[in-house]
Amino acid sequence: MDAFLRTMEYPCTKDDLLREAERAGLAAPTVQRLSALQDRHFHGARDVVVERPRLVTGSAPA
């Protein structure tokens, strides 16, 4: 997913991420993790990466 996030154009929305992830052929579990992101604008890969711990644990990042 990191390589994918580096190639995304920012700013983007959650919907943009999902559309491009499917277009890029990312595995279904990866797309599902992206679909769990908050519905907001992301200004760079770091915005997505910071939120990723929440995707695994179900809690907000510290």
PDB file of C-alpha atoms in Angstrom:
ATOM      1  CA  MET A   1       0.000   0.000   0.000  1.00  0.00           C
ATOM      2  CA  ASP A   2       2.902   2.388   0.660  1.00  0.00           C
ATOM      3  CA  ALA A   3       3.925   2.438  -3.011  1.00  0.00           C
ATOM      4  CA  PHE A   4       0.320   3.116  -3.976  1.00  0.00           C
ATOM      5  CA  LEU A   5       0.046   5.999  -1.503  1.00  0.00           C
ATOM      6  CA  ARG A   6       3.237   7.564  -2.864  1.00  0.00           C
ATOM      7  CA  THR A   7       1.759   7.610  -6.379  1.00  0.00           C
ATOM      8  CA  MET A   8      -1.593   9.150  -5.382  1.00  0.00           C
ATOM      9  CA  GLU A   9      -2.319  12.745  -6.303  1.00  0.00           C
ATOM     10  CA  TYR A  10      -3.088  14.867  -3.249  1.00  0.00           C
ATOM     11  CA  PRO A  11      -5.216  16.394  -1.919  1.00  0.00           C
ATOM     12  CA  CYS A  12      -7.724  13.586  -2.370  1.00  0.00           C
ATOM     13  CA  THR A  13     -10.840  12.244  -0.721  1.00  0.00           C
ATOM     14  CA  LYS A  14     -11.497   8.816   0.694  1.00  0.00           C
ATOM     15  CA  ASP A  15     -13.557   8.095  -2.446  1.00  0.00           C
ATOM     16  CA  ASP A  16     -10.579   9.087  -4.616  1.00  0.00           C
ATOM     17  CA  LEU A  17      -8.367   6.674  -2.672  1.00  0.00           C
ATOM     18  CA  LEU A  18     -10.853   3.831  -3.067  1.00  0.00           C
ATOM     19  CA  ARG A  19     -11.372   4.442  -6.780  1.00  0.00           C
ATOM     20  CA  GLU A  20      -7.642   4.576  -7.492  1.00  0.00           C
ATOM     21  CA  ALA A  21      -6.921   1.553  -5.281  1.00  0.00           C
ATOM     22  CA  GLU A  22      -9.388  -0.526  -7.273  1.00  0.00           C
ATOM     23  CA  ARG A  23      -8.029   0.864 -10.549  1.00  0.00           C
ATOM     24  CA  ALA A  24      -4.487  -0.045  -9.422  1.00  0.00           C
ATOM     25  CA  GLY A  25      -5.617  -3.591  -8.669  1.00  0.00           C
ATOM     26  CA  LEU A  26      -4.862  -3.569  -4.949  1.00  0.00           C
ATOM     27  CA  ALA A  27      -5.937  -6.686  -3.093  1.00  0.00           C
ATOM     28  CA  ALA A  28      -9.464  -6.719  -1.666  1.00  0.00           C
ATOM     29  CA  PRO A  29      -8.281  -6.697   1.993  1.00  0.00           C
ATOM     30  CA  THR A  30      -6.251  -3.550   1.296  1.00  0.00           C
ATOM     31  CA  VAL A  31      -9.226  -1.830  -0.342  1.00  0.00           C
ATOM     32  CA  GLN A  32     -11.365  -2.848   2.638  1.00  0.00           C
ATOM     33  CA  ARG A  33      -8.850  -1.259   5.035  1.00  0.00           C
ATOM     34  CA  LEU A  34      -8.963   1.942   2.990  1.00  0.00           C
ATOM     35  CA  SER A  35     -12.763   1.895   3.094  1.00  0.00           C
ATOM     36  CA  ALA A  36     -12.522   2.014   6.909  1.00  0.00           C
ATOM     37  CA  LEU A  37     -10.799   5.417   6.756  1.00  0.00           C
ATOM     38  CA  GLN A  38     -12.684   8.482   7.905  1.00  0.00           C
ATOM     39  CA  ASP A  39     -14.562  10.271   5.141  1.00  0.00           C
ATOM     40  CA  ARG A  40     -12.329  13.322   4.766  1.00  0.00           C
ATOM     41  CA  HIS A  41      -9.687  14.976   2.613  1.00  0.00           C
ATOM     42  CA  PHE A  42      -6.130  13.677   2.723  1.00  0.00           C
ATOM     43  CA  HIS A  43      -3.317  16.102   1.930  1.00  0.00           C
ATOM     44  CA  GLY A  44      -0.574  13.524   1.581  1.00  0.00           C
ATOM     45  CA  ALA A  45       0.392   9.914   2.159  1.00  0.00           C
ATOM     46  CA  ARG A  46       1.265  10.781   5.760  1.00  0.00           C
ATOM     47  CA  ASP A  47      -2.383  11.640   6.480  1.00  0.00           C
ATOM     48  CA  VAL A  48      -3.385   8.129   5.455  1.00  0.00           C
ATOM     49  CA  VAL A  49      -0.463   6.457   7.234  1.00  0.00           C
ATOM     50  CA  VAL A  50      -1.229   8.268  10.508  1.00  0.00           C
ATOM     51  CA  GLU A  51      -4.772   6.919  10.405  1.00  0.00           C
ATOM     52  CA  ARG A  52      -3.733   3.337   9.551  1.00  0.00           C
ATOM     53  CA  PRO A  53      -3.171   2.197  13.184  1.00  0.00           C
ATOM     54  CA  ARG A  54      -6.874   2.905  13.764  1.00  0.00           C
ATOM     55  CA  LEU A  55      -7.675   0.544  10.900  1.00  0.00           C
ATOM     56  CA  VAL A  56      -5.888  -2.317  12.640  1.00  0.00           C
ATOM     57  CA  THR A  57      -6.853  -1.679  16.260  1.00  0.00           C
ATOM     58  CA  GLY A  58     -10.180   0.088  15.829  1.00  0.00           C
ATOM     59  CA  SER A  59      -8.983   3.005  17.932  1.00  0.00           C
ATOM     60  CA  ALA A  60      -7.778   6.474  17.091  1.00  0.00           C
ATOM     61  CA  PRO A  61      -4.037   7.091  16.802  1.00  0.00           C
ATOM     62  CA  ALA A  62      -2.324   8.495  19.887  1.00  0.00           C
TER      63      ALA A  62
END
